[in-house]
Amino acid sequence: ELQTHSLMLDFISPLRDEIEWKAGLMARYQNNYAANTGIRRLIPDYDKYDLGLYGIVERQLQDNWLLEAGGRFDFVHMNVFKFYRSSFWESRNYDKLFPEIVVPETKDGEFGYQILTNPKFNFYNVSATVGTTYSFGNGAKVLLNYSLASRVPNPSELFSEGLHHSASRIEIGDLRFNSEVGHKLALTFQQEGEKFRFYISPFINRINDFILIEPTEIRQTIRGNFQVWEYRQTDAELYGFDMDVMYDFSEKFCFKHQFSLVKGYDRLRDEPLISMPPANTKNEMIYQDKNFHDLRISLQSEYVFRQNEYPNNNFEVFIPQSETFREIDVSTPPDAYHLLNLNSSMTFRKHKKSFIKVELIVTNLLDKSYRNYLNRLRLYADD
């Protein structure tokens, strides 16, 4: 049972004709409770309290020049009850790092010797942003933004220690995680005309204590063999760009093009980051006739490139039957693939205030077998 209660308040007011001020707060309480499942929970019982305050100021320096700055403070408190196997607790050196969170030790005859812990963690995060928008006229505009962003590790990243059934793998978190802190610089150039629209947005983002999850080994259990995926923190650098192009041939025909590229690197290990999306591009032809039941038909070509930069997380396992070692390949990305997607719709209006909209959507029109690098079940089956 997961219960979440949120309260949000936002306030907007002009200070002067050229200055606008925004402020707000967010309060949230979350309770996670697992009934008597008969096994140690992957995610433990916890109470989580969030409080956030923010403020933003916008100033119109000139008719074509806008400046914006803002800040945010977040406080997060977690009160958790979590069972750990004593062998796991000691192997992670938690007995020396967190002796104060141990509740009187208990023994569970079915699951072996366990330790009940009561972690109480507080996180204090600060975020800020400053940016400017400048319009050149004729639809041309430049946006420049710097942002400092902080993210608290979630309960899955901190406390996971068990079998994640839907992912068919064992996941292990880490109590020692700190908040992620990212510094991002983004630039956007856009050109908007009657027929032609163009947007390009390069960015660079350096994230300290970036949290990722990666495979480490195979573990044998009474329920079978499962991959083990562990969370860890590192210093990361991500950069790339997004591009959108739109052109109207006429009132009824238009063309859209999208291209996205992101590169991610582990700066501590000097290797690519795992699970970075490969470059992808979409091209779409659209026909629309507003005078004929708002008819819209689009044919989209989606091409996803092969990810050529990835870390080597392969590992060896011992095969008892043959008494040999075998390398398990969990790293090599799948091949590039191309999909065609169809999207069409018509609207039938019966009255001024009522209508019926009929849509036909076909994803992967040619029934292509492919595997998505970001799908963690790609090791077992096609998409």
Short mmCIF file of C-alpha atoms in Angstrom, two decimals:
data_model
loop_
_atom_site.label_atom_id
_atom_site.label_comp_id
_atom_site.label_asym_id
_atom_site.label_seq_id
_atom_site.Cartn_x
_atom_site.Cartn_y
_atom_site.Cartn_z
CA GLU A 1 0.00 0.00 0.00
CA LEU A 2 1.43 3.34 -1.09
CA GLN A 3 -0.36 6.45 0.11
CA THR A 4 0.66 9.93 -0.99
CA HIS A 5 -0.80 13.22 0.22
CA SER A 6 0.34 16.45 -1.46
CA LEU A 7 -0.35 20.11 -0.82
CA MET A 8 0.79 22.76 -3.31
CA LEU A 9 0.40 26.52 -3.20
CA ASP A 10 1.54 28.90 -5.95
CA PHE A 11 1.47 32.71 -5.93
CA ILE A 12 1.98 34.99 -8.94
CA SER A 13 2.03 38.76 -8.74
CA PRO A 14 3.47 41.66 -10.77
CA LEU A 15 5.81 43.78 -8.65
CA ARG A 16 6.05 46.46 -11.32
CA ASP A 17 5.08 46.66 -14.96
CA GLU A 18 8.35 45.05 -16.06
CA ILE A 19 8.85 42.66 -13.11
CA GLU A 20 6.81 39.56 -12.25
CA TRP A 21 7.30 37.49 -9.11
CA LYS A 22 6.30 33.86 -8.55
CA ALA A 23 6.57 31.88 -5.34
CA GLY A 24 5.18 28.70 -3.88
CA LEU A 25 5.50 25.77 -1.55
CA MET A 26 4.97 22.03 -1.73
CA ALA A 27 4.34 19.68 1.20
CA ARG A 28 4.04 15.94 0.74
CA TYR A 29 3.64 12.93 3.01
CA GLN A 30 4.13 9.41 1.69
CA ASN A 31 3.63 6.09 3.49
CA ASN A 32 4.70 2.76 2.03
CA TYR A 33 3.47 -0.36 3.81
CA ALA A 34 3.78 -3.96 2.70
CA ALA A 35 1.33 -6.35 4.31
CA ASN A 36 2.44 -9.75 5.56
CA THR A 37 4.05 -10.95 2.33
CA GLY A 38 5.99 -13.79 3.93
CA ILE A 39 9.31 -12.56 2.49
CA ARG A 40 11.69 -9.68 3.05
CA ARG A 41 10.39 -6.70 1.10
CA LEU A 42 12.37 -5.34 -1.83
CA ILE A 43 11.19 -1.86 -0.79
CA PRO A 44 10.82 -1.51 3.00
CA ASP A 45 8.12 0.18 5.06
CA TYR A 46 8.76 3.90 5.27
CA ASP A 47 7.34 7.33 5.98
CA LYS A 48 8.65 10.13 3.75
CA TYR A 49 8.14 13.84 4.34
CA ASP A 50 8.90 16.50 1.71
CA LEU A 51 8.84 20.28 2.02
CA GLY A 52 9.82 22.56 -0.85
CA LEU A 53 9.89 26.36 -1.21
CA TYR A 54 10.66 28.29 -4.40
CA GLY A 55 10.75 31.79 -5.81
CA ILE A 56 11.19 33.11 -9.37
CA VAL A 57 11.63 36.66 -10.63
CA GLU A 58 11.16 37.68 -14.27
CA ARG A 59 12.24 41.08 -15.54
CA GLN A 60 11.55 42.49 -18.98
CA LEU A 61 14.74 44.46 -19.64
CA GLN A 62 13.56 45.53 -23.08
CA ASP A 63 10.67 44.62 -25.34
CA ASN A 64 12.80 41.88 -26.86
CA TRP A 65 14.92 40.90 -23.84
CA LEU A 66 13.70 38.89 -20.83
CA LEU A 67 15.74 37.89 -17.76
CA GLU A 68 14.66 35.21 -15.28
CA ALA A 69 16.20 33.94 -12.04
CA GLY A 70 14.93 31.56 -9.39
CA GLY A 71 15.81 29.44 -6.40
CA ARG A 72 14.36 26.48 -4.53
CA PHE A 73 14.99 24.76 -1.20
CA ASP A 74 13.88 21.19 -0.45
CA PHE A 75 13.89 19.27 2.83
CA VAL A 76 13.28 15.51 2.81
CA HIS A 77 12.98 13.27 5.86
CA MET A 78 12.73 9.46 5.67
CA ASN A 79 11.79 7.20 8.56
CA VAL A 80 12.34 3.58 7.48
CA PHE A 81 12.07 0.09 8.95
CA LYS A 82 14.17 -2.41 7.02
CA PHE A 83 15.37 -5.99 7.63
CA TYR A 84 18.88 -6.90 6.46
CA ARG A 85 20.57 -10.28 6.43
CA SER A 86 23.44 -10.04 8.92
CA SER A 87 25.92 -11.42 6.36
CA PHE A 88 24.89 -8.75 3.83
CA TRP A 89 24.94 -6.05 6.52
CA GLU A 90 28.52 -6.87 7.45
CA SER A 91 29.74 -7.41 3.87
CA ARG A 92 28.71 -3.83 3.03
CA ASN A 93 30.51 -2.56 6.14
CA TYR A 94 27.21 -1.16 7.41
CA ASP A 95 27.91 -2.54 10.90
CA LYS A 96 30.71 0.04 11.24
CA LEU A 97 29.09 2.87 9.28
CA PHE A 98 25.55 2.74 10.68
CA PRO A 99 25.61 1.02 14.12
CA GLU A 100 23.20 3.62 15.52
CA ILE A 101 20.28 2.61 13.26
CA VAL A 102 20.19 -1.04 14.40
CA VAL A 103 17.11 -2.06 16.38
CA PRO A 104 17.58 -5.02 18.81
CA GLU A 105 18.51 -7.90 16.55
CA THR A 106 15.89 -10.49 15.70
CA LYS A 107 16.08 -13.97 14.32
CA ASP A 108 13.65 -15.30 11.78
CA GLY A 109 13.74 -19.07 11.57
CA GLU A 110 12.52 -19.23 7.97
CA PHE A 111 14.85 -16.64 6.50
CA GLY A 112 17.89 -16.95 8.69
CA TYR A 113 19.59 -14.42 10.87
CA GLN A 114 18.43 -10.88 10.19
CA ILE A 115 18.93 -7.38 11.55
CA LEU A 116 16.10 -4.90 11.91
CA THR A 117 17.19 -1.34 11.21
CA ASN A 118 15.48 2.04 11.53
CA PRO A 119 17.27 4.53 9.24
CA LYS A 120 16.21 8.16 9.71
CA PHE A 121 17.72 10.28 6.95
CA ASN A 122 17.50 14.02 6.35
CA PHE A 123 18.36 15.66 3.03
CA TYR A 124 18.73 19.40 2.41
CA ASN A 125 18.79 20.38 -1.27
CA VAL A 126 19.26 23.71 -2.99
CA SER A 127 18.41 24.38 -6.65
CA ALA A 128 18.77 27.55 -8.69
CA THR A 129 18.39 28.81 -12.23
CA VAL A 130 19.21 31.92 -14.22
CA GLY A 131 18.35 32.46 -17.85
CA THR A 132 17.68 34.99 -20.55
CA THR A 133 15.66 35.15 -23.76
CA TYR A 134 16.50 37.55 -26.56
CA SER A 135 14.32 38.09 -29.65
CA PHE A 136 15.95 39.32 -32.85
CA GLY A 137 12.70 39.86 -34.72
CA ASN A 138 11.38 37.98 -37.77
CA GLY A 139 10.69 34.97 -35.53
CA ALA A 140 14.31 34.45 -34.44
CA LYS A 141 14.97 33.93 -30.72
CA VAL A 142 17.84 32.75 -28.50
CA LEU A 143 17.45 31.27 -25.01
CA LEU A 144 20.40 30.74 -22.64
CA ASN A 145 19.98 29.04 -19.27
CA TYR A 146 22.16 27.83 -16.40
CA SER A 147 20.63 25.61 -13.74
CA LEU A 148 21.81 24.01 -10.51
CA ALA A 149 19.65 20.99 -9.72
CA SER A 150 19.66 18.61 -6.75
CA ARG A 151 17.87 15.26 -6.47
CA VAL A 152 17.39 13.15 -3.35
CA PRO A 153 18.02 9.40 -3.80
CA ASN A 154 14.70 7.59 -3.78
CA PRO A 155 13.88 4.63 -1.48
CA SER A 156 14.55 2.12 -4.27
CA GLU A 157 18.10 3.43 -4.71
CA LEU A 158 18.78 3.51 -0.97
CA PHE A 159 17.12 0.37 0.37
CA SER A 160 16.59 -2.19 -2.43
CA GLU A 161 17.91 -5.60 -1.45
CA GLY A 162 16.05 -8.47 -3.01
CA LEU A 163 14.27 -9.88 -6.04
CA HIS A 164 12.45 -7.41 -8.27
CA HIS A 165 9.88 -9.77 -9.72
CA SER A 166 8.68 -7.74 -12.71
CA ALA A 167 12.28 -7.15 -13.86
CA SER A 168 13.34 -10.74 -13.05
CA ARG A 169 16.51 -9.63 -11.30
CA ILE A 170 17.95 -8.96 -7.87
CA GLU A 171 18.45 -5.25 -7.10
CA ILE A 172 20.74 -3.81 -4.43
CA GLY A 173 20.72 -0.23 -3.19
CA ASP A 174 23.19 1.60 -0.96
CA LEU A 175 22.60 3.44 2.33
CA ARG A 176 25.63 5.66 1.70
CA PHE A 177 24.17 7.60 -1.21
CA ASN A 178 24.17 11.40 -1.24
CA SER A 179 21.96 13.73 -3.26
CA GLU A 180 22.74 14.19 -6.94
CA VAL A 181 23.92 17.70 -7.81
CA GLY A 182 23.88 18.76 -11.46
CA HIS A 183 25.16 21.85 -13.27
CA LYS A 184 23.49 22.28 -16.65
CA LEU A 185 24.11 24.86 -19.36
CA ALA A 186 21.59 24.92 -22.21
CA LEU A 187 21.29 27.07 -25.32
CA THR A 188 18.28 27.17 -27.63
CA PHE A 189 17.97 28.86 -31.01
CA GLN A 190 14.60 28.98 -32.71
CA GLN A 191 13.30 30.43 -35.95
CA GLU A 192 9.57 30.60 -36.52
CA GLY A 193 8.00 31.68 -39.79
CA GLU A 194 4.69 31.18 -41.55
CA LYS A 195 5.81 27.97 -43.24
CA PHE A 196 9.19 27.08 -41.73
CA ARG A 197 10.00 26.46 -38.05
CA PHE A 198 13.39 25.39 -36.71
CA TYR A 199 14.63 24.66 -33.17
CA ILE A 200 18.02 23.42 -31.98
CA SER A 201 19.00 22.99 -28.31
CA PRO A 202 22.54 21.91 -27.37
CA PHE A 203 23.28 21.26 -23.69
CA ILE A 204 25.99 20.08 -21.30
CA ASN A 205 25.24 18.67 -17.85
CA ARG A 206 27.82 17.72 -15.20
CA ILE A 207 26.28 15.69 -12.37
CA ASN A 208 28.12 14.92 -9.14
CA ASP A 209 27.06 11.72 -7.32
CA PHE A 210 25.03 10.57 -10.34
CA ILE A 211 23.09 7.40 -9.46
CA LEU A 212 22.98 4.52 -11.94
CA ILE A 213 22.18 0.82 -11.82
CA GLU A 214 24.29 -1.82 -13.56
CA PRO A 215 24.63 -5.65 -13.70
CA THR A 216 27.37 -7.21 -11.57
CA GLU A 217 26.89 -10.99 -11.33
CA ILE A 218 24.58 -14.01 -11.42
CA ARG A 219 23.18 -15.28 -8.12
CA GLN A 220 21.69 -18.70 -7.51
CA THR A 221 18.59 -18.87 -5.31
CA ILE A 222 16.00 -21.50 -4.45
CA ARG A 223 13.80 -19.83 -7.08
CA GLY A 224 16.43 -20.01 -9.83
CA ASN A 225 19.35 -17.98 -11.14
CA PHE A 226 18.98 -14.22 -11.42
CA GLN A 227 21.12 -11.36 -12.56
CA VAL A 228 22.22 -8.98 -9.81
CA TRP A 229 21.95 -5.26 -10.57
CA GLU A 230 23.53 -2.80 -8.13
CA TYR A 231 23.06 0.93 -7.75
CA ARG A 232 26.19 3.06 -7.44
CA GLN A 233 27.19 6.72 -7.54
CA THR A 234 29.72 8.41 -9.77
CA ASP A 235 30.49 11.78 -11.32
CA ALA A 236 28.92 11.99 -14.76
CA GLU A 237 28.96 14.26 -17.77
CA LEU A 238 26.16 14.37 -20.31
CA TYR A 239 25.97 16.46 -23.43
CA GLY A 240 24.04 16.47 -26.67
CA PHE A 241 21.36 18.34 -28.58
CA ASP A 242 17.78 18.13 -29.81
CA MET A 243 16.66 19.44 -33.19
CA ASP A 244 13.16 19.99 -34.59
CA VAL A 245 12.29 21.12 -38.11
CA MET A 246 8.77 21.74 -39.44
CA TYR A 247 7.74 22.85 -42.92
CA ASP A 248 4.25 23.47 -44.28
CA PHE A 249 4.02 22.68 -47.99
CA SER A 250 0.42 23.85 -48.04
CA GLU A 251 -2.59 24.10 -45.76
CA LYS A 252 -3.01 20.32 -45.96
CA PHE A 253 0.52 18.92 -46.16
CA CYS A 254 3.36 19.42 -43.70
CA PHE A 255 6.64 17.72 -42.81
CA LYS A 256 8.26 17.24 -39.38
CA HIS A 257 11.80 16.16 -38.57
CA GLN A 258 13.26 15.41 -35.14
CA PHE A 259 16.77 14.36 -34.17
CA SER A 260 18.12 13.69 -30.66
CA LEU A 261 21.64 12.88 -29.54
CA VAL A 262 22.96 12.46 -25.99
CA LYS A 263 26.35 11.23 -24.82
CA GLY A 264 27.05 10.22 -21.23
CA TYR A 265 30.40 9.47 -19.58
CA ASP A 266 31.51 8.21 -16.18
CA ARG A 267 34.26 10.67 -15.22
CA LEU A 268 35.57 8.54 -12.34
CA ARG A 269 35.96 5.35 -14.40
CA ASP A 270 36.67 7.15 -17.68
CA GLU A 271 34.12 5.10 -19.61
CA PRO A 272 30.69 5.58 -21.19
CA LEU A 273 27.63 5.50 -18.96
CA ILE A 274 25.28 2.54 -19.11
CA SER A 275 21.72 2.94 -20.44
CA MET A 276 22.28 6.11 -22.44
CA PRO A 277 19.70 6.41 -25.26
CA PRO A 278 21.20 5.99 -28.74
CA ALA A 279 20.83 8.68 -31.39
CA ASN A 280 17.40 8.61 -33.00
CA THR A 281 15.57 10.48 -35.71
CA LYS A 282 11.92 10.78 -36.75
CA ASN A 283 10.51 12.01 -40.05
CA GLU A 284 6.79 12.49 -40.41
CA MET A 285 4.50 13.43 -43.31
CA ILE A 286 1.11 14.79 -42.26
CA TYR A 287 -2.06 15.34 -44.27
CA GLN A 288 -4.91 17.23 -42.64
CA ASP A 289 -8.22 18.56 -43.91
CA LYS A 290 -10.15 20.64 -41.39
CA ASN A 291 -13.13 20.86 -43.73
CA PHE A 292 -13.59 17.08 -43.84
CA HIS A 293 -14.27 16.03 -40.25
CA ASP A 294 -10.85 17.34 -39.12
CA LEU A 295 -9.23 14.46 -41.00
CA ARG A 296 -5.59 13.91 -40.03
CA ILE A 297 -3.31 11.17 -41.43
CA SER A 298 0.37 10.92 -40.60
CA LEU A 299 3.04 8.41 -41.59
CA GLN A 300 6.10 8.48 -39.36
CA SER A 301 9.50 6.96 -40.04
CA GLU A 302 11.45 6.29 -36.84
CA TYR A 303 15.10 5.24 -37.01
CA VAL A 304 17.04 4.34 -33.86
CA PHE A 305 20.80 4.00 -34.28
CA ARG A 306 22.91 1.39 -32.56
CA GLN A 307 24.50 2.59 -29.33
CA ASN A 308 28.24 2.33 -29.98
CA GLU A 309 29.45 3.73 -26.65
CA TYR A 310 28.74 1.56 -23.62
CA PRO A 311 30.64 0.09 -20.65
CA ASN A 312 31.67 -3.54 -20.47
CA ASN A 313 29.61 -5.06 -17.65
CA ASN A 314 30.04 -8.65 -18.78
CA PHE A 315 31.00 -11.23 -16.17
CA GLU A 316 31.89 -14.91 -15.95
CA VAL A 317 29.85 -17.65 -14.29
CA PHE A 318 30.76 -21.21 -13.43
CA ILE A 319 28.74 -23.98 -15.15
CA PRO A 320 28.73 -26.98 -12.74
CA GLN A 321 27.54 -29.47 -15.36
CA SER A 322 30.53 -28.88 -17.64
CA GLU A 323 32.86 -27.50 -14.93
CA THR A 324 33.71 -24.55 -17.16
CA PHE A 325 33.40 -20.78 -16.99
CA ARG A 326 31.24 -18.87 -19.42
CA GLU A 327 31.04 -15.15 -20.12
CA ILE A 328 27.57 -13.65 -19.81
CA ASP A 329 27.09 -10.81 -22.29
CA VAL A 330 24.77 -8.22 -20.74
CA SER A 331 26.48 -5.20 -22.32
CA THR A 332 26.40 -5.43 -26.12
CA PRO A 333 23.62 -3.17 -27.45
CA PRO A 334 21.17 -4.46 -30.07
CA ASP A 335 21.35 -3.47 -33.72
CA ALA A 336 19.82 -0.33 -35.16
CA TYR A 337 16.22 -0.58 -36.29
CA HIS A 338 13.66 1.27 -38.39
CA LEU A 339 9.93 1.47 -37.68
CA LEU A 340 6.96 2.90 -39.55
CA ASN A 341 4.06 4.27 -37.51
CA LEU A 342 0.61 5.32 -38.73
CA ASN A 343 -1.66 7.76 -36.94
CA SER A 344 -5.05 8.90 -38.25
CA SER A 345 -8.14 10.51 -36.79
CA MET A 346 -11.53 11.99 -37.74
CA THR A 347 -13.96 14.08 -35.70
CA PHE A 348 -17.71 13.90 -36.12
CA ARG A 349 -19.60 16.80 -34.56
CA LYS A 350 -23.25 16.15 -33.66
CA HIS A 351 -23.93 19.33 -31.72
CA LYS A 352 -22.08 22.50 -30.79
CA LYS A 353 -20.89 21.01 -27.51
CA SER A 354 -20.53 17.33 -28.38
CA PHE A 355 -18.48 15.36 -30.85
CA ILE A 356 -17.12 11.88 -31.51
CA LYS A 357 -13.45 11.44 -32.34
CA VAL A 358 -12.29 8.22 -34.02
CA GLU A 359 -8.60 7.34 -34.12
CA LEU A 360 -6.62 4.58 -35.79
CA ILE A 361 -3.05 4.19 -34.52
CA VAL A 362 -0.67 1.51 -35.74
CA THR A 363 2.76 1.32 -34.12
CA ASN A 364 5.38 -0.71 -36.02
CA LEU A 365 3.26 -0.90 -39.14
CA LEU A 366 5.48 -3.52 -40.85
CA ASP A 367 5.64 -5.78 -37.75
CA LYS A 368 9.40 -5.43 -37.44
CA SER A 369 11.21 -7.46 -34.74
CA TYR A 370 13.63 -5.25 -32.84
CA ARG A 371 15.19 -4.74 -29.43
CA ASN A 372 15.39 -1.42 -27.64
CA TYR A 373 18.66 -0.81 -25.79
CA LEU A 374 16.81 0.92 -22.93
CA ASN A 375 14.45 -2.01 -22.42
CA ARG A 376 16.04 -4.14 -19.70
CA LEU A 377 14.03 -7.16 -20.87
CA ARG A 378 15.77 -7.01 -24.25
CA LEU A 379 18.11 -9.78 -23.05
CA TYR A 380 15.16 -12.17 -23.06
CA ALA A 381 12.74 -11.16 -25.83
CA ASP A 382 12.10 -8.93 -28.83
CA ASP A 383 10.00 -5.81 -28.61
#
